[in-house]
Short mmCIF file of C-alpha atoms in Angstrom, two decimals:
data_model
loop_
_atom_site.label_atom_id
_atom_site.label_comp_id
_atom_site.label_asym_id
_atom_site.label_seq_id
_atom_site.Cartn_x
_atom_site.Cartn_y
_atom_site.Cartn_z
CA GLN A 1 8.97 -6.01 -0.77
CA VAL A 2 8.05 -2.63 -2.17
CA GLN A 3 7.45 0.13 0.28
CA LEU A 4 5.76 3.45 -0.35
CA VAL A 5 6.63 6.30 1.96
CA GLU A 6 4.64 9.54 1.91
CA SER A 7 5.87 12.86 3.21
CA GLY A 8 5.05 16.54 2.99
CA GLY A 9 1.84 16.76 4.97
CA GLY A 10 1.22 19.39 7.60
CA LEU A 11 -0.95 22.22 8.85
CA VAL A 12 -1.71 25.05 6.46
CA GLN A 13 -4.16 27.91 6.24
CA ALA A 14 -6.93 27.93 3.69
CA GLY A 15 -5.61 29.18 0.37
CA GLY A 16 -2.16 27.82 1.05
CA SER A 17 -0.16 25.09 -0.66
CA LEU A 18 1.52 21.83 0.18
CA ARG A 19 3.51 19.35 -1.85
CA LEU A 20 3.24 15.68 -0.99
CA SER A 21 5.84 13.12 -2.02
CA CYS A 22 5.60 9.36 -2.33
CA ALA A 23 8.87 7.49 -2.63
CA ALA A 24 8.92 3.84 -3.65
CA SER A 25 11.67 1.66 -2.27
CA ARG A 26 11.97 -0.14 -5.57
CA SER A 27 10.65 0.35 -9.03
CA ILE A 28 7.13 -0.96 -8.66
CA PHE A 29 6.60 -1.18 -12.35
CA SER A 30 9.44 -3.62 -12.80
CA ILE A 31 8.35 -6.10 -10.13
CA ASN A 32 4.66 -6.30 -11.01
CA THR A 33 3.68 -5.97 -14.63
CA ASN A 34 0.07 -5.27 -13.65
CA ILE A 35 1.13 -2.01 -12.04
CA ASN A 36 0.97 0.83 -14.54
CA THR A 37 -0.34 3.74 -12.48
CA MET A 38 0.35 5.61 -9.26
CA ALA A 39 -2.38 7.37 -7.35
CA TRP A 40 -3.16 9.53 -4.36
CA TYR A 41 -6.13 8.80 -2.13
CA ARG A 42 -7.41 10.63 0.90
CA GLN A 43 -9.52 9.70 3.87
CA ALA A 44 -11.20 12.13 6.21
CA PRO A 45 -12.37 11.03 9.68
CA GLY A 46 -15.49 8.90 9.44
CA LYS A 47 -15.42 8.84 5.65
CA GLN A 48 -14.33 6.38 3.00
CA ARG A 49 -10.99 6.55 1.26
CA ASP A 50 -11.42 8.41 -2.02
CA LEU A 51 -9.27 8.62 -5.13
CA VAL A 52 -7.85 12.10 -5.57
CA ALA A 53 -5.54 11.82 -8.57
CA ARG A 54 -3.71 9.26 -10.64
CA ILE A 55 -0.91 9.20 -13.20
CA THR A 56 -0.11 6.37 -15.58
CA ASN A 57 3.35 5.24 -16.54
CA GLY A 58 2.75 7.13 -19.78
CA GLY A 59 2.07 10.34 -17.87
CA THR A 60 -1.68 10.52 -18.36
CA THR A 61 -3.37 12.13 -15.38
CA ASN A 62 -6.85 12.19 -13.95
CA TYR A 63 -8.34 14.10 -11.03
CA ALA A 64 -11.38 14.00 -8.82
CA ASP A 65 -13.75 16.87 -9.62
CA SER A 66 -13.24 18.32 -6.16
CA VAL A 67 -9.54 18.99 -6.80
CA LYS A 68 -9.43 19.79 -10.52
CA GLY A 69 -7.57 22.98 -11.21
CA ARG A 70 -6.04 23.02 -7.73
CA PHE A 71 -4.02 19.79 -7.46
CA THR A 72 -1.35 18.49 -9.81
CA ILE A 73 0.07 14.97 -9.80
CA SER A 74 3.49 14.35 -11.31
CA ARG A 75 6.25 11.79 -11.20
CA ASP A 76 10.00 11.41 -11.38
CA ASN A 77 10.72 7.92 -12.68
CA ALA A 78 14.44 8.21 -12.01
CA LYS A 79 13.68 8.75 -8.33
CA ASN A 80 10.70 6.35 -8.18
CA THR A 81 8.75 9.24 -6.69
CA VAL A 82 5.28 10.62 -7.25
CA TYR A 83 4.23 14.09 -6.16
CA LEU A 84 0.97 15.84 -5.40
CA GLN A 85 1.12 19.62 -5.58
CA MET A 86 -1.87 21.03 -3.73
CA ASN A 87 -2.75 24.69 -4.18
CA SER A 88 -5.66 26.81 -3.02
CA LEU A 89 -6.27 24.39 -0.19
CA LYS A 90 -9.65 24.34 1.51
CA PRO A 91 -10.69 23.05 4.94
CA GLU A 92 -12.54 20.21 3.19
CA ASP A 93 -9.19 18.98 1.87
CA THR A 94 -8.29 17.98 5.42
CA ALA A 95 -7.58 14.24 5.46
CA VAL A 96 -4.91 11.60 5.63
CA TYR A 97 -3.39 11.27 2.17
CA TYR A 98 -2.22 7.88 0.96
CA CYS A 99 -0.09 6.86 -1.99
CA ASN A 100 -1.04 3.75 -3.95
CA ALA A 101 0.19 1.70 -6.89
CA GLY A 102 -2.36 0.05 -9.11
CA THR A 103 -3.75 -0.77 -12.53
CA TYR A 104 -5.50 1.54 -14.94
CA ARG A 105 -7.52 0.07 -17.80
CA SER A 106 -8.27 2.49 -20.60
CA VAL A 107 -10.98 0.23 -22.07
CA SER A 108 -13.14 0.74 -19.01
CA ASP A 109 -11.48 3.95 -17.82
CA SER A 110 -11.13 2.32 -14.42
CA TYR A 111 -8.44 2.28 -11.78
CA THR A 112 -7.90 -0.69 -9.50
CA PRO A 113 -5.71 -0.10 -6.46
CA ARG A 114 -3.30 -2.92 -5.69
CA ASP A 115 -2.05 -3.87 -2.28
CA TYR A 116 0.70 -1.29 -2.24
CA TRP A 117 -0.06 1.52 0.19
CA GLY A 118 1.97 4.03 2.07
CA GLN A 119 1.45 4.80 5.76
CA GLY A 120 -0.32 8.07 5.00
CA THR A 121 0.48 11.69 5.70
CA GLN A 122 -1.86 14.09 7.51
CA VAL A 123 -2.99 17.26 5.77
CA THR A 124 -4.89 19.77 7.90
CA VAL A 125 -6.30 22.95 6.40
CA VAL A 126 -7.58 25.60 8.79
CA SER A 127 -9.70 28.60 7.92
#
C-alpha cells in the first residue's frame, strides 16, 4: 500500500514563504502504470478541494491561476518526494494542503486524481 505523507505546513505572515513536502512510501509510478503525475490540492473551510499545481513524470508543470508566479512544484524521484515552494503567501492561501497521485492526459489536458491522498497539512497565513 502506497502512503503519501505531507509535511511543512504552519503559520506564516502574509508575504512569507513555506515549503511543503510529500513523501511517498513507495514509488507510485512503478506500482500503478496509470499514475504519471503528482499534484497538490488545497481545501479551505467550507469550500471544495481545488487543484493547486501538478507535475508529470516528465517534469511538466501546471498551476492554478491564483498561485502562478508565487508557487513552484518540483520533485525528487530518487527520494519519491514532491515539493511545493510557496512564496508571497496571502491570507487567501490559508487551507489544508493535500498531496495526490493521479493521471494526466495531454490529449484533453486533464488531470484525474487517483485514490492516493496524504493526510493533509495545514497552512495558515495571517495578515
